[in-house]
C-alpha atoms as a printed R data frame, in Angstrom:
    type eleno elety resid chain resno       x       y       z
1   ATOM     1    CA   MET     A     1  25.782  39.449  -7.970
2   ATOM     2    CA   PHE     A     2  24.725  36.052  -6.829
3   ATOM     3    CA   THR     A     3  26.702  34.656  -4.078
4   ATOM     4    CA   ASP     A     4  26.835  31.283  -2.153
5   ATOM     5    CA   VAL     A     5  29.203  29.832   0.222
6   ATOM     6    CA   SER     A     6  29.486  26.709  -2.021
7   ATOM     7    CA   SER     A     7  30.733  26.676  -5.598
8   ATOM     8    CA   GLY     A     8  28.397  23.653  -6.105
9   ATOM     9    CA   PHE     A     9  25.339  25.777  -6.010
10  ATOM    10    CA   LEU     A    10  26.655  28.440  -8.282
11  ATOM    11    CA   GLU     A    11  26.613  26.121 -11.411
12  ATOM    12    CA   ALA     A    12  23.022  25.355 -10.727
13  ATOM    13    CA   ALA     A    13  22.251  29.191 -10.248
14  ATOM    14    CA   ARG     A    14  23.952  29.868 -13.612
15  ATOM    15    CA   LYS     A    15  21.793  27.473 -15.465
16  ATOM    16    CA   ARG     A    16  18.579  28.636 -13.719
17  ATOM    17    CA   PHE     A    17  19.384  32.420 -14.616
18  ATOM    18    CA   ALA     A    18  20.965  31.854 -17.898
19  ATOM    19    CA   GLN     A    19  18.735  34.338 -19.577
20  ATOM    20    CA   ARG     A    20  19.879  37.035 -17.176
21  ATOM    21    CA   THR     A    21  23.220  38.127 -18.572
22  ATOM    22    CA   SER     A    22  23.970  40.916 -16.102
23  ATOM    23    CA   ILE     A    23  24.255  38.636 -13.155
24  ATOM    24    CA   GLU     A    24  27.808  37.755 -11.861
25  ATOM    25    CA   TYR     A    25  28.461  34.673  -9.622
26  ATOM    26    CA   SER     A    26  30.852  34.357  -6.758
27  ATOM    27    CA   VAL     A    27  31.629  32.366  -3.667
28  ATOM    28    CA   LEU     A    28  31.020  34.235  -0.607
29  ATOM    29    CA   ASP     A    29  31.229  33.151   3.103
30  ATOM    30    CA   ILE     A    30  29.219  35.865   4.916
31  ATOM    31    CA   THR     A    31  30.709  34.819   8.322
32  ATOM    32    CA   ARG     A    32  34.115  36.263   7.139
33  ATOM    33    CA   ASP     A    33  34.827  39.821   6.190
34  ATOM    34    CA   PRO     A    34  33.455  40.259   2.583
35  ATOM    35    CA   LEU     A    35  36.137  42.943   1.769
36  ATOM    36    CA   SER     A    36  38.898  40.300   2.330
37  ATOM    37    CA   GLN     A    37  36.846  38.023  -0.302
38  ATOM    38    CA   GLY     A    38  37.269  40.693  -3.007
39  ATOM    39    CA   LEU     A    39  34.097  42.807  -2.520
40  ATOM    40    CA   GLU     A    40  34.345  46.637  -2.645
41  ATOM    41    CA   PRO     A    41  32.841  48.663   0.259
42  ATOM    42    CA   GLU     A    42  29.703  50.644  -0.467
43  ATOM    43    CA   SER     A    43  29.465  49.256  -4.145
44  ATOM    44    CA   TYR     A    44  25.918  47.835  -3.806
45  ATOM    45    CA   ASP     A    45  22.603  49.704  -3.238
46  ATOM    46    CA   LEU     A    46  20.739  46.548  -2.004
47  ATOM    47    CA   ILE     A    47  21.982  43.412  -0.138
48  ATOM    48    CA   VAL     A    48  19.542  40.528   0.384
49  ATOM    49    CA   ALA     A    49  21.263  38.253   2.963
50  ATOM    50    CA   ALA     A    50  19.160  35.040   2.856
51  ATOM    51    CA   ASN     A    51  19.699  31.415   4.252
52  ATOM    52    CA   GLY     A    52  23.105  31.969   5.604
53  ATOM    53    CA   PHE     A    53  21.817  32.884   9.044
54  ATOM    54    CA   LEU     A    54  19.445  29.910   9.135
55  ATOM    55    CA   PRO     A    55  20.131  27.150  11.725
56  ATOM    56    CA   GLY     A    56  21.773  24.057   9.977
57  ATOM    57    CA   TRP     A    57  22.971  26.185   7.021
58  ATOM    58    CA   TRP     A    58  26.518  25.183   7.939
59  ATOM    59    CA   VAL     A    59  25.891  21.791   9.010
60  ATOM    60    CA   GLY     A    60  28.093  20.347   6.228
61  ATOM    61    CA   GLU     A    61  31.199  22.030   7.602
62  ATOM    62    CA   ASN     A    62  31.936  19.242  10.082
63  ATOM    63    CA   ASP     A    63  31.627  16.319   7.596
64  ATOM    64    CA   GLN     A    64  33.792  17.632   4.804
65  ATOM    65    CA   ARG     A    65  31.073  19.194   2.662
66  ATOM    66    CA   VAL     A    66  32.329  22.814   2.760
67  ATOM    67    CA   GLU     A    67  32.666  23.441  -0.881
68  ATOM    68    CA   LYS     A    68  29.510  21.572  -1.924
69  ATOM    69    CA   PRO     A    69  26.414  20.147  -0.513
70  ATOM    70    CA   TYR     A    70  26.803  16.677  -1.827
71  ATOM    71    CA   VAL     A    71  29.348  14.026  -1.635
72  ATOM    72    CA   ASN     A    72  30.519  11.491  -4.420
73  ATOM    73    CA   VAL     A    73  29.642   7.633  -4.701
74  ATOM    74    CA   ASP     A    74  32.794   6.519  -2.763
75  ATOM    75    CA   ARG     A    75  31.723   8.621   0.105
76  ATOM    76    CA   TRP     A    76  28.217   7.189   0.114
77  ATOM    77    CA   ARG     A    77  29.681   3.714   0.000
78  ATOM    78    CA   LYS     A    78  31.675   4.373   3.108
79  ATOM    79    CA   GLU     A    79  28.849   6.007   5.007
80  ATOM    80    CA   LEU     A    80  26.408   3.191   4.159
81  ATOM    81    CA   LEU     A    81  28.985   0.420   5.197
82  ATOM    82    CA   ASP     A    82  29.606   2.237   8.501
83  ATOM    83    CA   ILE     A    83  25.934   1.984   9.660
84  ATOM    84    CA   GLY     A    84  25.538  -1.707   8.464
85  ATOM    85    CA   LEU     A    85  23.957  -1.516   5.113
86  ATOM    86    CA   SER     A    86  25.469  -3.100   2.113
87  ATOM    87    CA   GLY     A    87  27.021  -0.107   0.727
88  ATOM    88    CA   VAL     A    88  26.180   1.027  -2.901
89  ATOM    89    CA   ASP     A    89  24.625  -1.878  -4.764
90  ATOM    90    CA   PHE     A    90  24.236   0.062  -7.874
91  ATOM    91    CA   THR     A    91  24.268   3.619  -9.151
92  ATOM    92    CA   THR     A    92  22.383   5.349 -11.961
93  ATOM    93    CA   HIS     A    93  23.763   8.712 -13.381
94  ATOM    94    CA   GLN     A    94  20.572  10.033 -15.077
95  ATOM    95    CA   PHE     A    95  21.797  13.564 -15.377
96  ATOM    96    CA   ASN     A    96  24.804  15.551 -16.074
97  ATOM    97    CA   GLU     A    97  24.336  17.140 -12.772
98  ATOM    98    CA   PRO     A    98  26.370  15.773  -9.669
99  ATOM    99    CA   ILE     A    99  23.211  13.841  -8.525
100 ATOM   100    CA   VAL     A   100  23.269  10.082  -8.496
101 ATOM   101    CA   ASN     A   101  20.386   7.662  -7.836
102 ATOM   102    CA   MET     A   102  21.893   5.005  -5.436
103 ATOM   103    CA   ALA     A   103  20.312   1.813  -3.867
104 ATOM   104    CA   SER     A   104  21.264   0.103  -0.722
105 ATOM   105    CA   THR     A   105  19.756  -2.795   1.109
106 ATOM   106    CA   ARG     A   106  19.478  -3.518   4.610
107 ATOM   107    CA   PRO     A   107  20.898  -7.016   5.301
108 ATOM   108    CA   ILE     A   108  18.220  -9.257   6.815
109 ATOM   109    CA   PRO     A   109  19.316 -10.359  10.234
110 ATOM   110    CA   PRO     A   110  20.176 -14.169  10.371
111 ATOM   111    CA   ALA     A   111  17.258 -16.158  11.270
112 ATOM   112    CA   ALA     A   112  17.392 -17.700  14.668
113 ATOM   113    CA   GLN     A   113  16.589 -21.415  14.762
114 ATOM   114    CA   ASP     A   114  12.937 -21.496  14.882
115 ATOM   115    CA   ASN     A   115  10.803 -23.893  16.721
116 ATOM   116    CA   ILE     A   116   7.832 -25.130  14.805
117 ATOM   117    CA   THR     A   117   4.970 -27.260  16.051
118 ATOM   118    CA   LEU     A   118   3.088 -29.624  13.914
119 ATOM   119    CA   LEU     A   119  -0.560 -30.132  15.029
120 ATOM   120    CA   VAL     A   120  -1.390 -33.572  13.826
121 ATOM   121    CA   SER     A   121  -4.475 -35.989  14.009
122 ATOM   122    CA   GLU     A   122  -3.967 -39.327  15.706
123 ATOM   123    CA   HIS     A   123  -5.016 -40.847  12.434
124 ATOM   124    CA   ASP     A   124  -2.186 -39.252  10.652
125 ATOM   125    CA   SER     A   125  -1.162 -41.371   7.405
126 ATOM   126    CA   GLY     A   126   2.648 -40.528   7.928
127 ATOM   127    CA   ALA     A   127   2.498 -37.056   6.075
128 ATOM   128    CA   ALA     A   128   3.333 -35.352   9.300
129 ATOM   129    CA   THR     A   129   6.546 -37.349   9.395
130 ATOM   130    CA   GLU     A   130   7.564 -36.143   6.098
131 ATOM   131    CA   VAL     A   131   6.767 -32.554   6.823
132 ATOM   132    CA   SER     A   132   8.750 -32.904  10.117
133 ATOM   133    CA   ARG     A   133  11.807 -34.309   8.108
134 ATOM   134    CA   GLN     A   134  11.755 -31.489   5.431
135 ATOM   135    CA   PHE     A   135  11.766 -28.776   8.194
136 ATOM   136    CA   ARG     A   136  14.389 -30.339  10.269
137 ATOM   137    CA   SER     A   137  16.553 -30.550   7.002
138 ATOM   138    CA   HIS     A   138  16.214 -26.853   6.970
139 ATOM   139    CA   GLY     A   139  17.483 -26.383  10.472
140 ATOM   140    CA   SER     A   140  14.226 -25.936  12.377
141 ATOM   141    CA   ILE     A   141  13.300 -27.677  15.622
142 ATOM   142    CA   VAL     A   142  10.047 -29.553  15.107
143 ATOM   143    CA   GLU     A   143   7.738 -30.985  17.758
144 ATOM   144    CA   LEU     A   144   4.473 -32.972  17.074
145 ATOM   145    CA   CYS     A   145   1.492 -32.631  19.210
146 ATOM   146    CA   GLY     A   146  -2.379 -32.631  19.377
147 ATOM   147    CA   LEU     A   147  -5.067 -30.095  20.077
148 ATOM   148    CA   TYR     A   148  -4.867 -30.783  23.841
149 ATOM   149    CA   ASN     A   149  -0.992 -30.449  24.491
150 ATOM   150    CA   LEU     A   150   0.065 -27.414  22.315
151 ATOM   151    CA   PRO     A   151   3.648 -26.152  23.717
152 ATOM   152    CA   ARG     A   152   3.546 -22.549  24.333
153 ATOM   153    CA   ASN     A   153   7.186 -21.879  23.747
154 ATOM   154    CA   SER     A   154   6.673 -22.205  19.796
155 ATOM   155    CA   ARG     A   155   5.632 -19.211  17.911
156 ATOM   156    CA   PHE     A   156   5.024 -21.099  14.693
157 ATOM   157    CA   VAL     A   157   2.288 -23.531  14.603
158 ATOM   158    CA   ILE     A   158   1.419 -25.676  11.317
159 ATOM   159    CA   VAL     A   159  -1.889 -27.317  11.585
160 ATOM   160    CA   LEU     A   160  -2.232 -30.723   9.640
161 ATOM   161    CA   LEU     A   161  -5.627 -31.735  10.985
162 ATOM   162    CA   ASP     A   162  -7.201 -31.585   7.532
163 ATOM   163    CA   VAL     A   163  -4.692 -33.845   5.775
164 ATOM   164    CA   VAL     A   164  -6.578 -36.976   6.296
165 ATOM   165    CA   SER     A   165 -10.136 -35.874   6.312
166 ATOM   166    CA   PRO     A   166 -12.151 -32.653   6.835
167 ATOM   167    CA   LEU     A   167 -11.680 -31.850  10.586
168 ATOM   168    CA   LEU     A   168 -14.855 -29.559  11.060
169 ATOM   169    CA   TYR     A   169 -17.153 -31.610   9.006
170 ATOM   170    CA   ASN     A   170 -16.541 -34.671  11.386
171 ATOM   171    CA   LEU     A   171 -16.084 -32.566  14.538
172 ATOM   172    CA   ASP     A   172 -17.948 -33.744  17.642
173 ATOM   173    CA   GLU     A   173 -18.847 -31.472  20.752
174 ATOM   174    CA   GLU     A   174 -15.615 -32.563  22.503
175 ATOM   175    CA   GLY     A   175 -13.431 -31.967  19.606
176 ATOM   176    CA   PHE     A   176 -15.071 -28.525  18.950
177 ATOM   177    CA   GLN     A   177 -14.263 -27.499  22.499
178 ATOM   178    CA   GLN     A   178 -10.672 -28.585  22.183
179 ATOM   179    CA   LEU     A   179 -10.406 -26.546  19.002
180 ATOM   180    CA   LYS     A   180 -11.880 -23.405  20.664
181 ATOM   181    CA   ASP     A   181  -9.537 -23.716  23.616
182 ATOM   182    CA   PHE     A   182  -6.617 -24.145  21.293
183 ATOM   183    CA   ILE     A   183  -7.450 -20.928  19.249
184 ATOM   184    CA   LEU     A   184  -8.378 -19.015  22.445
185 ATOM   185    CA   GLY     A   185  -4.967 -20.081  23.978
186 ATOM   186    CA   LEU     A   186  -3.004 -18.723  20.988
187 ATOM   187    CA   SER     A   187  -0.911 -15.597  21.795
188 ATOM   188    CA   ASN     A   188   1.803 -14.127  19.689
189 ATOM   189    CA   HIS     A   189   1.539 -17.116  17.442
190 ATOM   190    CA   HIS     A   190   1.588 -17.378  13.757
191 ATOM   191    CA   VAL     A   191  -0.629 -20.566  12.595
192 ATOM   192    CA   THR     A   192  -0.418 -21.872   9.248
193 ATOM   193    CA   TRP     A   193  -3.466 -24.131   8.489
194 ATOM   194    CA   VAL     A   194  -3.069 -26.783   5.648
195 ATOM   195    CA   THR     A   195  -6.151 -27.824   3.962
196 ATOM   196    CA   ARG     A   196  -7.464 -29.068   0.715
197 ATOM   197    CA   SER     A   197  -8.282 -26.890  -2.299
198 ATOM   198    CA   THR     A   198 -11.790 -25.522  -2.272
199 ATOM   199    CA   GLN     A   199 -11.308 -22.097  -3.723
200 ATOM   200    CA   VAL     A   200  -9.245 -22.284  -6.850
201 ATOM   201    CA   SER     A   201 -10.159 -25.931  -7.549
202 ATOM   202    CA   CYS     A   202 -12.487 -28.125  -5.658
203 ATOM   203    CA   GLN     A   203 -12.665 -31.960  -5.141
204 ATOM   204    CA   ASP     A   204 -14.186 -31.941  -1.666
205 ATOM   205    CA   PRO     A   205 -16.430 -29.118  -0.772
206 ATOM   206    CA   ARG     A   206 -16.466 -30.174   2.891
207 ATOM   207    CA   TYR     A   207 -12.964 -28.815   3.303
208 ATOM   208    CA   GLY     A   208 -14.471 -25.261   2.544
209 ATOM   209    CA   LEU     A   209 -15.777 -25.187   6.171
210 ATOM   210    CA   THR     A   210 -12.151 -24.497   7.157
211 ATOM   211    CA   HIS     A   211 -12.184 -21.124   5.378
212 ATOM   212    CA   GLY     A   212 -15.453 -19.950   6.826
213 ATOM   213    CA   PHE     A   213 -14.621 -21.146  10.118
214 ATOM   214    CA   LEU     A   214 -11.163 -19.177  10.100
215 ATOM   215    CA   ARG     A   215 -12.494 -16.035   8.720
216 ATOM   216    CA   SER     A   216 -15.046 -15.884  11.702
217 ATOM   217    CA   VAL     A   217 -12.194 -16.500  14.159
218 ATOM   218    CA   ARG     A   218 -10.134 -13.642  12.676
219 ATOM   219    CA   GLN     A   219 -13.149 -11.358  12.833
220 ATOM   220    CA   GLU     A   220 -14.513 -12.357  16.288
221 ATOM   221    CA   CYS     A   221 -11.595 -13.241  18.310
222 ATOM   222    CA   VAL     A   222 -10.290  -9.681  18.692
223 ATOM   223    CA   ASN     A   223  -9.327 -10.158  22.302
224 ATOM   224    CA   VAL     A   224  -6.648 -12.684  21.557
225 ATOM   225    CA   PRO     A   225  -3.475 -10.667  21.109
226 ATOM   226    CA   LYS     A   226  -1.539 -10.789  17.774
227 ATOM   227    CA   LEU     A   227  -3.543 -13.717  16.562
228 ATOM   228    CA   CYS     A   228  -2.581 -14.590  13.083
229 ATOM   229    CA   ILE     A   229  -3.909 -17.660  11.217
230 ATOM   230    CA   SER     A   230  -3.159 -18.217   7.561
231 ATOM   231    CA   THR     A   231  -4.360 -21.044   5.300
232 ATOM   232    CA   LEU     A   232  -2.491 -22.853   2.581
233 ATOM   233    CA   GLU     A   233  -4.670 -25.025   0.108
234 ATOM   234    CA   VAL     A   234  -3.118 -28.072  -1.481
235 ATOM   235    CA   ASN     A   235  -4.656 -30.787  -3.606
236 ATOM   236    CA   GLN     A   236  -2.527 -33.454  -1.886
237 ATOM   237    CA   LEU     A   237   0.293 -33.086   0.637
238 ATOM   238    CA   ASP     A   238   2.944 -34.637  -1.704
239 ATOM   239    CA   ASP     A   239   6.718 -33.719  -1.752
240 ATOM   240    CA   GLU     A   240   5.991 -30.714  -3.894
241 ATOM   241    CA   ALA     A   241   3.401 -29.434  -1.528
242 ATOM   242    CA   ILE     A   242   5.733 -30.002   1.506
243 ATOM   243    CA   GLN     A   243   8.641 -28.022  -0.179
244 ATOM   244    CA   ASN     A   244   6.351 -25.113  -0.984
245 ATOM   245    CA   LEU     A   245   5.111 -25.290   2.766
246 ATOM   246    CA   VAL     A   246   8.537 -25.039   3.803
247 ATOM   247    CA   SER     A   247   9.377 -22.116   1.513
248 ATOM   248    CA   LEU     A   248   6.007 -20.366   2.606
249 ATOM   249    CA   GLN     A   249   6.940 -20.788   6.240
250 ATOM   250    CA   SER     A   250  10.313 -19.268   5.703
251 ATOM   251    CA   HIS     A   251   8.919 -16.187   3.916
252 ATOM   252    CA   ILE     A   252   6.495 -15.724   6.963
253 ATOM   253    CA   HIS     A   253   9.535 -16.168   9.422
254 ATOM   254    CA   LYS     A   254  11.665 -13.407   7.425
255 ATOM   255    CA   HIS     A   255   8.774 -10.922   7.493
256 ATOM   256    CA   GLU     A   256   8.282 -11.317  11.274
257 ATOM   257    CA   ILE     A   257  11.870 -10.891  11.838
258 ATOM   258    CA   CYS     A   258  11.896  -7.587   9.884
259 ATOM   259    CA   HIS     A   259   8.421  -6.570  11.345
260 ATOM   260    CA   ARG     A   260   6.810  -6.211   8.037
261 ATOM   261    CA   TRP     A   261   4.113  -8.784   8.903
262 ATOM   262    CA   THR     A   262   0.706  -7.249   9.235
263 ATOM   263    CA   GLY     A   263  -2.741  -8.448   9.496
264 ATOM   264    CA   ARG     A   264  -4.465 -11.545  11.175
265 ATOM   265    CA   GLY     A   265  -3.541 -13.891   8.417
266 ATOM   266    CA   ARG     A   266  -3.843 -14.556   4.782
267 ATOM   267    CA   GLU     A   267  -5.043 -17.155   2.572
268 ATOM   268    CA   TYR     A   268  -2.648 -19.003   0.072
269 ATOM   269    CA   ALA     A   269  -3.362 -21.788  -2.496
270 ATOM   270    CA   LEU     A   270  -0.916 -24.108  -4.156
271 ATOM   271    CA   VAL     A   271  -1.639 -24.311  -7.959
272 ATOM   272    CA   LYS     A   272   0.453 -26.237 -10.490
273 ATOM   273    CA   GLY     A   273   3.630 -25.709  -8.264
274 ATOM   274    CA   VAL     A   274   3.057 -21.952  -7.768
275 ATOM   275    CA   ILE     A   275   1.688 -20.463  -4.471
276 ATOM   276    CA   HIS     A   276  -1.230 -17.925  -5.046
277 ATOM   277    CA   THR     A   277  -2.723 -15.376  -2.625
278 ATOM   278    CA   VAL     A   278  -5.523 -12.928  -2.945
279 ATOM   279    CA   SER     A   279  -4.274  -9.356  -3.884
280 ATOM   280    CA   LEU     A   280  -7.444  -7.628  -2.415
281 ATOM   281    CA   GLN     A   281  -7.271  -6.225   1.028
282 ATOM   282    CA   SER     A   282 -10.455  -5.904   3.070
283 ATOM   283    CA   VAL     A   283 -11.548  -2.361   4.090
284 ATOM   284    CA   PRO     A   284 -14.422  -1.451   6.287
285 ATOM   285    CA   ALA     A   285 -17.270  -0.511   4.308
286 ATOM   286    CA   THR     A   286 -17.895   2.475   6.778
287 ATOM   287    CA   GLN     A   287 -14.615   3.908   5.709
288 ATOM   288    CA   GLU     A   288 -15.136   3.870   2.106
289 ATOM   289    CA   PHE     A   289 -18.910   4.221   1.677
290 ATOM   290    CA   THR     A   290 -19.988   6.475   4.486
291 ATOM   291    CA   LYS     A   291 -20.722  10.133   3.362
292 ATOM   292    CA   PRO     A   292 -21.520  13.148   5.232
293 ATOM   293    CA   ILE     A   293 -25.150  14.176   5.240
294 ATOM   294    CA   ASP     A   294 -25.685  17.175   2.637
295 ATOM   295    CA   ASN     A   295 -28.034  19.452   4.720
296 ATOM   296    CA   LYS     A   296 -29.366  20.984   1.713
297 ATOM   297    CA   LEU     A   297 -31.157  18.060   0.445
298 ATOM   298    CA   PRO     A   298 -34.412  16.845   1.761
299 ATOM   299    CA   LYS     A   299 -34.549  13.918   4.072
300 ATOM   300    CA   LYS     A   300 -37.023  11.330   5.205
301 ATOM   301    CA   LEU     A   301 -36.769   8.940   8.384
302 ATOM   302    CA   SER     A   302 -36.509   5.214   7.368
303 ATOM   303    CA   LEU     A   303 -35.521   1.900   8.930
304 ATOM   304    CA   GLU     A   304 -32.439  -0.019   7.730
305 ATOM   305    CA   PHE     A   305 -34.197  -3.231   9.191
306 ATOM   306    CA   ILE     A   306 -37.854  -3.612   9.818
307 ATOM   307    CA   GLY     A   307 -38.574  -4.194  13.488
308 ATOM   308    CA   LEU     A   308 -35.438  -2.706  14.992
309 ATOM   309    CA   LEU     A   309 -35.651   0.833  16.267
310 ATOM   310    CA   ASP     A   310 -32.162   1.360  16.562
311 ATOM   311    CA   THR     A   311 -31.572   1.138  12.897
312 ATOM   312    CA   LEU     A   312 -33.369   4.490  12.246
313 ATOM   313    CA   VAL     A   313 -31.579   6.545   9.739
314 ATOM   314    CA   TRP     A   314 -31.978   9.721   7.629
315 ATOM   315    CA   ARG     A   315 -32.101   9.058   3.903
316 ATOM   316    CA   GLU     A   316 -31.910  11.594   1.092
317 ATOM   317    CA   HIS     A   317 -35.254  12.144  -0.458
318 ATOM   318    CA   SER     A   318 -36.171  13.260  -3.945
319 ATOM   319    CA   HIS     A   319 -36.646  16.911  -4.143
320 ATOM   320    CA   SER     A   320 -39.846  18.429  -5.436
321 ATOM   321    CA   LEU     A   321 -41.148  21.914  -5.994
322 ATOM   322    CA   LEU     A   322 -43.573  23.346  -3.267
323 ATOM   323    CA   GLY     A   323 -47.109  23.661  -4.491
324 ATOM   324    CA   ASP     A   324 -49.333  26.811  -4.079
325 ATOM   325    CA   ASP     A   325 -50.802  25.485  -0.776
326 ATOM   326    CA   GLU     A   326 -47.619  24.041   0.775
327 ATOM   327    CA   VAL     A   327 -45.064  25.533   3.041
328 ATOM   328    CA   GLU     A   328 -41.432  24.431   3.776
329 ATOM   329    CA   ILE     A   329 -40.615  23.575   7.384
330 ATOM   330    CA   ASP     A   330 -37.149  23.597   8.824
331 ATOM   331    CA   VAL     A   331 -37.193  20.639  11.290
332 ATOM   332    CA   ARG     A   332 -34.723  20.930  14.010
333 ATOM   333    CA   CYS     A   333 -35.810  17.973  16.103
334 ATOM   334    CA   VAL     A   334 -38.241  15.123  15.779
335 ATOM   335    CA   GLY     A   335 -40.172  13.487  18.566
336 ATOM   336    CA   LEU     A   336 -41.150   9.689  18.495
337 ATOM   337    CA   ASN     A   337 -44.094   8.585  20.381
338 ATOM   338    CA   PHE     A   338 -45.718   5.227  20.641
339 ATOM   339    CA   ARG     A   339 -47.930   5.472  17.584
340 ATOM   340    CA   VAL     A   340 -44.960   6.356  15.503
341 ATOM   341    CA   CYS     A   341 -42.772   3.471  17.020
342 ATOM   342    CA   SER     A   342 -46.043   1.098  16.211
343 ATOM   343    CA   LEU     A   343 -46.048   2.304  12.658
344 ATOM   344    CA   LEU     A   344 -42.406   1.637  12.151
345 ATOM   345    CA   LEU     A   345 -42.634  -1.749  13.732
346 ATOM   346    CA   ARG     A   346 -45.613  -2.512  11.342
347 ATOM   347    CA   TYR     A   347 -48.078  -3.070  14.194
């Protein structure tokens, strides 16, 4: 006889053991007297008492799942609504079993009125005014400033310094110092740097300096906490480009609210009205290509870079059979003297 506290499990057991015709199936609550549930005394030679004594086996008793381990869709809808989700958005009955695939979404919390700082040049042609108007029409609080007076109460900064001319190409020493101070002063900011197209299409390669500079910043400024600088390439900052900039900023804002934004910045490009981004993620080469040394293969000592002793590495060497007058030596350590160093340095 196969018993279970829930009749819901018995049907699954009947199907699983359908080829065994000598099995009986019955509901049994082992915490109660078996004789009061229809069993006869001393009627079985072997009794396997499994699972019923495990912690948590009766956990469904307090939430109205005494007869079966699952609940219906209406119960799921109520439970999901009670914890702040959207309920049951849709259901899919894929099998005849009482199992249903359900989907529910977590409502995105309403976005607080965000403060946006537009970093503009003193020679701005009026594009910043239109960008500011578009963001204000979407409920944002916008402030215009230069490199030297960035407000610290704004988490989102949009750099429009490349709109009129390539900033880095024409930058003098004083301007570079201001730019350096601006970047080092960023903390818990998300910067979107608007520049001209140079990767998907290129009309002026001087704007390509921006990408190289910002990639170096992301790599080297590891001491700046939560530094995140993204770029948006546009052919020109017209109405279409500004609308896409607003949409991109809204996307960034929502992801930050839900804590789903990772990394130190991404590169975007507006091409024919569609925002593109790279789908590849950078992975350290040491993580992917470093392999443990196979001690069974012969090795030779070599330099990765001529003239630098700290780049000494063991490299695998082609295996060859020993000659009649040769012996194999098991090397446990190698000493380096001045003569060896001179040979390595090519003196």
